[in-house]
Amino acid sequence: MTAPDVSVVIAAYNAADTIQRAITSALAQDGVSVEVIVADDCSTDATRQIVAALGEPAAKLVSLGCNGGPGAARNAGFAAARGRWIAVLDADDTMRPNRLARMIAAAEGADAVAAVDNLDVLHQDGRTERMFPQDLLADMPALTLPAFIDSNRIFRSTHNFGYMKPVFRRAFLLENRLTYDEALRIGEDYLLLAAVLASGGRCTVVPEAGYLYHIREGSISRVLHLDHVDAMLAGDSRLLARFPLSGEAAAAQRRRTRNLRETRAFLALVHHLKNRSLGAAAKVALGDPLAMRHLAMPIAARWRRLTAPPIHRKTAASRAASSSSKAQDLALKNKG
């Protein structure tokens, strides 16, 4: 059987209301042959039944034996993939029909092993927002490791390239033994592309928006917790143990590490204030200058930015097997 050009891997957890739409958009790609692999992470709704009922020969269902999170689900999908290229699609998102052909042509023309493109954010009320200015991406034909690391810092007002959904040359991933870090529930996408770039892989940039990032208003937003930040710091440590960085990439990583530690200190400060643990809060604030830096912005406003950026609000089911919870109301009127 001839291998397809692209394997589209969709990690799914309780995605019954959107999975058919995602699969249909993947199978509708022009100019390339496609297989779709849905990696179901122990959904408790009808996700698996819907995939099976489609009767699409090019859509394969892979069911995990236990809930392992988004990294585990995507790794299972990658292991089942046969395409020359692998694309990642969230279970509640879609793609324009010319997206994959355009990205693969750009990558092959630049001798790249990965490609990223722009995203359009689709709101339920019909509004559409372009995530990145097209001129910004047009001025960077390749995504470099320092730029990618630098963009992935919490609380930054600049653009976070971690939201991009790459396509990867499958042979490069296999040759370099690159997989998702299954210990992470937040930030696993970042680490895989960072590892590809740290391995010497070139990632070309397509300025046009081919990925459609769907948002349902009033949906549940995932809250960042201390354990998430700890996991990201540990994931970065594993990445650095395998790929020691130097020069601009190392400097960017130092900034990212400081940023994650700063975020952790801020979350600890907020936790103590919310629980009226004023002594513990004072200890964090006075003992860690990184936490103090956040006091330049009102805490409630910074908390809202951290937990629910309006343009990036997604449903709980939108991130496969990720730990989502209701956005918490930070009642800081209790702080004193």
Short mmCIF file of C-alpha atoms in Angstrom, two decimals:
data_model
loop_
_atom_site.label_atom_id
_atom_site.label_comp_id
_atom_site.label_asym_id
_atom_site.label_seq_id
_atom_site.Cartn_x
_atom_site.Cartn_y
_atom_site.Cartn_z
CA MET A 1 0.00 0.00 0.00
CA THR A 2 1.39 3.38 -1.02
CA ALA A 3 2.21 5.63 1.92
CA PRO A 4 0.23 8.89 2.04
CA ASP A 5 1.90 12.27 1.77
CA VAL A 6 0.65 13.37 5.18
CA SER A 7 -0.58 11.71 8.35
CA VAL A 8 -2.85 14.09 10.27
CA VAL A 9 -2.79 13.13 13.94
CA ILE A 10 -5.75 14.25 16.05
CA ALA A 11 -5.47 13.63 19.78
CA ALA A 12 -8.99 13.43 21.16
CA TYR A 13 -10.56 13.41 24.60
CA ASN A 14 -14.34 13.84 24.91
CA ALA A 15 -14.46 15.53 21.50
CA ALA A 16 -17.75 14.09 20.26
CA ASP A 17 -19.13 17.49 19.34
CA THR A 18 -16.20 18.52 17.12
CA ILE A 19 -14.28 15.43 16.00
CA GLN A 20 -16.23 14.89 12.77
CA ARG A 21 -15.61 18.49 11.71
CA ALA A 22 -11.88 18.13 12.37
CA ILE A 23 -11.62 14.85 10.43
CA THR A 24 -13.61 16.23 7.50
CA SER A 25 -11.29 19.23 7.17
CA ALA A 26 -8.23 16.96 7.24
CA LEU A 27 -9.60 14.65 4.56
CA ALA A 28 -10.55 17.63 2.37
CA GLN A 29 -6.92 18.67 1.76
CA ASP A 30 -6.11 19.50 -1.86
CA GLY A 31 -2.97 18.40 -3.68
CA VAL A 32 -1.78 15.82 -1.14
CA SER A 33 -2.85 12.33 -0.10
CA VAL A 34 -3.90 12.18 3.54
CA GLU A 35 -4.56 9.66 6.26
CA VAL A 36 -6.16 10.74 9.52
CA ILE A 37 -5.25 9.07 12.79
CA VAL A 38 -7.50 9.83 15.75
CA ALA A 39 -5.73 8.93 18.98
CA ASP A 40 -8.49 8.65 21.56
CA ASP A 41 -7.28 9.18 25.12
CA CYS A 42 -9.97 7.17 26.93
CA SER A 43 -12.89 9.46 26.12
CA THR A 44 -16.01 8.94 28.19
CA ASP A 45 -18.35 10.35 25.53
CA ALA A 46 -19.16 9.12 22.01
CA THR A 47 -15.89 10.20 20.37
CA ARG A 48 -14.82 6.69 19.36
CA GLN A 49 -18.26 5.73 18.11
CA ILE A 50 -18.49 8.83 15.94
CA VAL A 51 -15.10 8.13 14.35
CA ALA A 52 -16.06 4.52 13.67
CA ALA A 53 -19.46 5.50 12.26
CA LEU A 54 -17.87 7.77 9.66
CA GLY A 55 -16.75 4.70 7.74
CA GLU A 56 -13.83 6.63 6.24
CA PRO A 57 -11.11 4.22 5.03
CA ALA A 58 -8.52 6.99 5.39
CA ALA A 59 -9.50 7.68 9.02
CA LYS A 60 -7.99 5.31 11.57
CA LEU A 61 -8.86 5.14 15.26
CA VAL A 62 -6.17 4.38 17.82
CA SER A 63 -7.48 3.90 21.37
CA LEU A 64 -5.18 4.33 24.35
CA GLY A 65 -5.43 1.81 27.15
CA CYS A 66 -5.41 4.48 29.84
CA ASN A 67 -5.62 8.24 29.93
CA GLY A 68 -2.10 9.50 29.33
CA GLY A 69 -2.53 13.13 28.37
CA PRO A 70 -1.98 14.94 25.10
CA GLY A 71 1.66 13.89 24.69
CA ALA A 72 0.87 10.21 25.09
CA ALA A 73 -2.06 10.45 22.69
CA ARG A 74 -0.02 12.19 20.01
CA ASN A 75 2.85 9.74 20.44
CA ALA A 76 0.42 6.88 19.84
CA GLY A 77 -0.83 8.64 16.72
CA PHE A 78 2.71 9.30 15.50
CA ALA A 79 3.64 5.64 16.01
CA ALA A 80 0.74 4.59 13.79
CA ALA A 81 1.51 7.17 11.08
CA ARG A 82 2.72 6.12 7.61
CA GLY A 83 2.94 9.49 5.86
CA ARG A 84 6.09 11.21 4.72
CA TRP A 85 4.91 14.19 6.78
CA ILE A 86 2.99 14.39 10.04
CA ALA A 87 0.60 17.21 10.87
CA VAL A 88 -0.99 17.91 14.25
CA LEU A 89 -4.62 19.00 14.44
CA ASP A 90 -6.54 19.67 17.64
CA ALA A 91 -9.85 17.85 17.90
CA ASP A 92 -11.87 21.08 17.94
CA ASP A 93 -9.99 22.89 15.18
CA THR A 94 -9.97 22.69 11.36
CA MET A 95 -7.72 23.44 8.40
CA ARG A 96 -8.21 25.20 5.09
CA PRO A 97 -8.10 22.82 2.09
CA ASN A 98 -4.82 24.15 0.67
CA ARG A 99 -2.94 24.25 3.95
CA LEU A 100 -0.89 21.06 3.94
CA ALA A 101 0.10 21.20 0.26
CA ARG A 102 1.31 24.76 0.73
CA MET A 103 3.27 23.97 3.88
CA ILE A 104 4.92 20.85 2.47
CA ALA A 105 5.88 22.64 -0.73
CA ALA A 106 7.44 25.45 1.32
CA ALA A 107 9.34 23.00 3.53
CA GLU A 108 10.63 20.90 0.65
CA GLY A 109 11.63 24.00 -1.29
CA ALA A 110 13.67 25.22 1.69
CA ASP A 111 15.09 21.77 2.51
CA ALA A 112 13.35 22.04 5.90
CA VAL A 113 12.17 19.25 8.16
CA ALA A 114 9.26 21.22 9.58
CA ALA A 115 6.95 24.08 8.64
CA VAL A 116 4.64 26.36 10.60
CA ASP A 117 2.00 28.78 9.38
CA ASN A 118 -0.31 31.50 10.59
CA LEU A 119 -3.62 30.86 12.36
CA ASP A 120 -7.05 32.42 12.14
CA VAL A 121 -8.99 32.54 15.40
CA LEU A 122 -12.70 31.88 14.79
CA HIS A 123 -15.18 33.09 17.38
CA GLN A 124 -18.65 31.65 17.71
CA ASP A 125 -20.22 35.01 16.88
CA GLY A 126 -18.55 34.99 13.45
CA ARG A 127 -15.58 37.22 14.24
CA THR A 128 -12.22 36.17 12.85
CA GLU A 129 -8.84 37.35 14.12
CA ARG A 130 -5.46 36.67 12.56
CA MET A 131 -3.17 35.43 15.33
CA PHE A 132 0.09 36.80 13.91
CA PRO A 133 0.53 39.82 11.63
CA GLN A 134 1.30 38.42 8.19
CA ASP A 135 4.14 40.91 7.70
CA LEU A 136 5.78 39.62 10.87
CA LEU A 137 5.91 36.07 9.53
CA ALA A 138 6.83 37.18 6.00
CA ASP A 139 9.98 38.76 7.43
CA MET A 140 11.13 35.47 9.01
CA PRO A 141 11.48 32.78 6.36
CA ALA A 142 12.70 30.34 9.01
CA LEU A 143 11.81 29.93 12.67
CA THR A 144 15.04 29.82 14.65
CA LEU A 145 15.52 28.19 18.02
CA PRO A 146 16.38 31.46 19.85
CA ALA A 147 13.28 33.18 18.45
CA PHE A 148 11.09 30.21 19.31
CA ILE A 149 12.36 29.98 22.89
CA ASP A 150 12.10 33.74 23.39
CA SER A 151 8.48 33.80 22.24
CA ASN A 152 7.45 31.14 24.73
CA ARG A 153 7.43 33.18 27.90
CA ILE A 154 4.38 33.70 30.09
CA PHE A 155 3.02 37.24 30.56
CA ARG A 156 4.78 38.49 27.44
CA SER A 157 2.79 40.86 25.25
CA THR A 158 4.61 39.74 22.11
CA HIS A 159 3.53 36.81 19.97
CA ASN A 160 3.88 33.27 21.26
CA PHE A 161 4.94 30.97 18.44
CA GLY A 162 4.05 27.99 20.63
CA TYR A 163 0.46 28.27 19.33
CA MET A 164 1.62 27.32 15.83
CA LYS A 165 0.79 23.81 14.66
CA PRO A 166 3.77 22.38 12.75
CA VAL A 167 4.03 19.73 10.10
CA PHE A 168 7.07 17.48 10.56
CA ARG A 169 9.07 15.31 8.20
CA ARG A 170 8.41 11.90 9.80
CA ALA A 171 11.80 10.44 8.88
CA PHE A 172 13.56 13.24 10.78
CA LEU A 173 11.57 12.51 13.93
CA LEU A 174 12.35 8.81 13.67
CA GLU A 175 16.05 9.28 12.91
CA ASN A 176 16.47 11.62 15.90
CA ARG A 177 14.12 9.72 18.24
CA LEU A 178 11.99 12.78 18.82
CA THR A 179 8.65 12.29 20.57
CA TYR A 180 6.33 14.23 22.83
CA ASP A 181 7.28 14.53 26.49
CA GLU A 182 4.43 12.57 28.10
CA ALA A 183 5.08 14.05 31.55
CA LEU A 184 3.67 17.39 30.40
CA ARG A 185 0.01 18.35 30.16
CA ILE A 186 0.80 21.94 29.23
CA GLY A 187 3.68 22.91 26.94
CA GLU A 188 4.26 19.54 25.27
CA ASP A 189 3.92 21.06 21.78
CA TYR A 190 6.60 23.61 22.59
CA LEU A 191 9.13 20.99 23.69
CA LEU A 192 8.78 18.86 20.57
CA LEU A 193 9.37 21.71 18.13
CA ALA A 194 12.19 23.01 20.33
CA ALA A 195 13.78 19.56 20.16
CA VAL A 196 13.45 19.50 16.36
CA LEU A 197 15.20 22.87 16.14
CA ALA A 198 17.84 21.88 18.72
CA SER A 199 18.53 18.76 16.62
CA GLY A 200 19.54 20.99 13.74
CA GLY A 201 16.26 20.78 11.86
CA ARG A 202 15.19 23.76 9.78
CA CYS A 203 11.63 25.03 10.18
CA THR A 204 10.25 27.19 7.39
CA VAL A 205 7.50 29.76 8.02
CA VAL A 206 4.39 30.17 5.85
CA PRO A 207 2.86 33.62 6.47
CA GLU A 208 -0.63 32.71 5.26
CA ALA A 209 -3.20 31.35 7.73
CA GLY A 210 -4.20 27.78 7.01
CA TYR A 211 -5.03 26.61 10.52
CA LEU A 212 -8.42 27.58 11.98
CA TYR A 213 -8.43 27.89 15.76
CA HIS A 214 -12.04 27.61 16.95
CA ILE A 215 -13.26 29.32 20.10
CA ARG A 216 -16.60 28.93 21.77
CA GLU A 217 -17.50 31.96 23.86
CA GLY A 218 -17.94 31.46 27.56
CA SER A 219 -16.07 28.18 27.47
CA ILE A 220 -14.05 26.77 30.30
CA SER A 221 -10.48 28.00 30.46
CA ARG A 222 -7.58 26.03 31.76
CA VAL A 223 -5.94 27.54 34.82
CA LEU A 224 -2.19 27.40 35.18
CA HIS A 225 -1.16 25.85 38.48
CA LEU A 226 2.13 25.56 40.30
CA ASP A 227 2.49 21.92 39.32
CA HIS A 228 2.14 22.87 35.64
CA VAL A 229 5.01 25.34 35.93
CA ASP A 230 7.08 22.80 37.83
CA ALA A 231 6.44 20.29 35.04
CA MET A 232 7.50 22.80 32.39
CA LEU A 233 10.72 23.57 34.28
CA ALA A 234 11.42 19.84 34.57
CA GLY A 235 10.64 19.35 30.87
CA ASP A 236 13.06 22.12 29.94
CA SER A 237 15.71 20.44 32.09
CA ARG A 238 15.23 17.18 30.21
CA LEU A 239 15.49 19.01 26.91
CA LEU A 240 18.71 20.75 27.98
CA ALA A 241 20.22 17.50 29.25
CA ARG A 242 19.84 16.06 25.77
CA PHE A 243 20.56 19.22 23.78
CA PRO A 244 23.03 21.55 25.52
CA LEU A 245 22.49 25.02 24.08
CA SER A 246 24.98 27.76 23.35
CA GLY A 247 25.05 31.33 22.11
CA GLU A 248 21.74 33.07 21.45
CA ALA A 249 19.70 29.93 22.12
CA ALA A 250 21.30 29.53 25.56
CA ALA A 251 20.64 33.19 26.36
CA ALA A 252 17.01 32.81 25.28
CA GLN A 253 16.68 29.71 27.46
CA ARG A 254 18.03 31.59 30.47
CA ARG A 255 15.35 34.24 29.92
CA ARG A 256 12.67 31.56 29.62
CA THR A 257 13.85 29.83 32.79
CA ARG A 258 13.79 33.11 34.70
CA ASN A 259 10.31 33.74 33.34
CA LEU A 260 9.02 30.34 34.48
CA ARG A 261 10.50 30.82 37.93
CA GLU A 262 8.97 34.29 38.06
CA THR A 263 5.61 32.82 37.08
CA ARG A 264 5.92 30.17 39.76
CA ALA A 265 6.72 32.78 42.40
CA PHE A 266 3.74 34.86 41.31
CA LEU A 267 1.38 31.88 41.47
CA ALA A 268 2.66 31.07 44.96
CA LEU A 269 2.09 34.68 45.99
CA VAL A 270 -1.45 34.65 44.62
CA HIS A 271 -2.17 31.33 46.32
CA HIS A 272 -1.13 32.67 49.70
CA LEU A 273 -3.07 35.90 49.24
CA LYS A 274 -6.19 34.07 48.17
CA ASN A 275 -5.99 31.89 51.25
CA ARG A 276 -5.25 34.89 53.49
CA SER A 277 -1.86 33.44 54.35
CA LEU A 278 -0.37 36.88 54.65
CA GLY A 279 2.78 35.72 56.43
CA ALA A 280 3.56 33.19 53.70
CA ALA A 281 2.73 35.77 51.04
CA ALA A 282 5.08 38.27 52.62
CA LYS A 283 7.82 35.65 52.76
CA VAL A 284 7.46 34.98 49.03
CA ALA A 285 7.25 38.68 48.14
CA LEU A 286 10.21 39.71 50.26
CA GLY A 287 12.33 36.66 49.61
CA ASP A 288 11.90 36.39 45.86
CA PRO A 289 12.38 39.52 43.73
CA LEU A 290 10.87 37.70 40.78
CA ALA A 291 7.51 37.64 42.55
CA MET A 292 7.81 41.31 43.45
CA ARG A 293 8.27 42.21 39.78
CA HIS A 294 4.69 41.15 39.09
CA LEU A 295 3.30 43.66 41.54
CA ALA A 296 3.86 46.34 38.90
CA MET A 297 0.53 45.16 37.45
CA PRO A 298 -2.57 44.74 39.61
CA ILE A 299 -2.66 41.12 40.65
CA ALA A 300 -6.23 40.52 39.55
CA ALA A 301 -5.48 41.83 36.05
CA ARG A 302 -2.37 39.70 35.77
CA TRP A 303 -4.26 36.66 36.98
CA ARG A 304 -6.91 37.20 34.32
CA ARG A 305 -4.21 37.45 31.65
CA LEU A 306 -2.61 34.25 32.90
CA THR A 307 -5.75 32.15 33.14
CA ALA A 308 -7.95 33.32 30.30
CA PRO A 309 -6.46 35.35 27.44
CA PRO A 310 -9.60 36.10 25.37
CA ILE A 311 -8.05 35.19 22.03
CA HIS A 312 -6.84 31.84 23.30
CA ARG A 313 -9.90 30.68 25.25
CA LYS A 314 -10.79 27.07 24.45
CA THR A 315 -13.14 24.43 25.77
CA ALA A 316 -12.09 21.80 28.26
CA ALA A 317 -12.34 19.14 25.55
CA SER A 318 -10.22 21.09 23.12
CA ARG A 319 -6.91 20.03 24.62
CA ALA A 320 -6.76 16.26 24.51
CA ALA A 321 -6.69 14.76 27.98
CA SER A 322 -5.38 18.00 29.46
CA SER A 323 -6.27 18.96 32.99
CA SER A 324 -8.80 21.77 32.68
CA SER A 325 -10.71 23.49 35.44
CA LYS A 326 -13.05 26.44 35.83
CA ALA A 327 -11.36 29.80 35.77
CA GLN A 328 -11.12 30.82 39.38
CA ASP A 329 -12.34 34.18 40.64
CA LEU A 330 -9.40 35.72 42.48
CA ALA A 331 -11.15 37.54 45.33
CA LEU A 332 -8.19 39.66 46.35
CA LYS A 333 -10.44 41.93 48.33
CA ASN A 334 -9.70 39.37 51.03
CA LYS A 335 -6.01 40.14 51.05
CA GLY A 336 -6.10 42.55 53.89
#
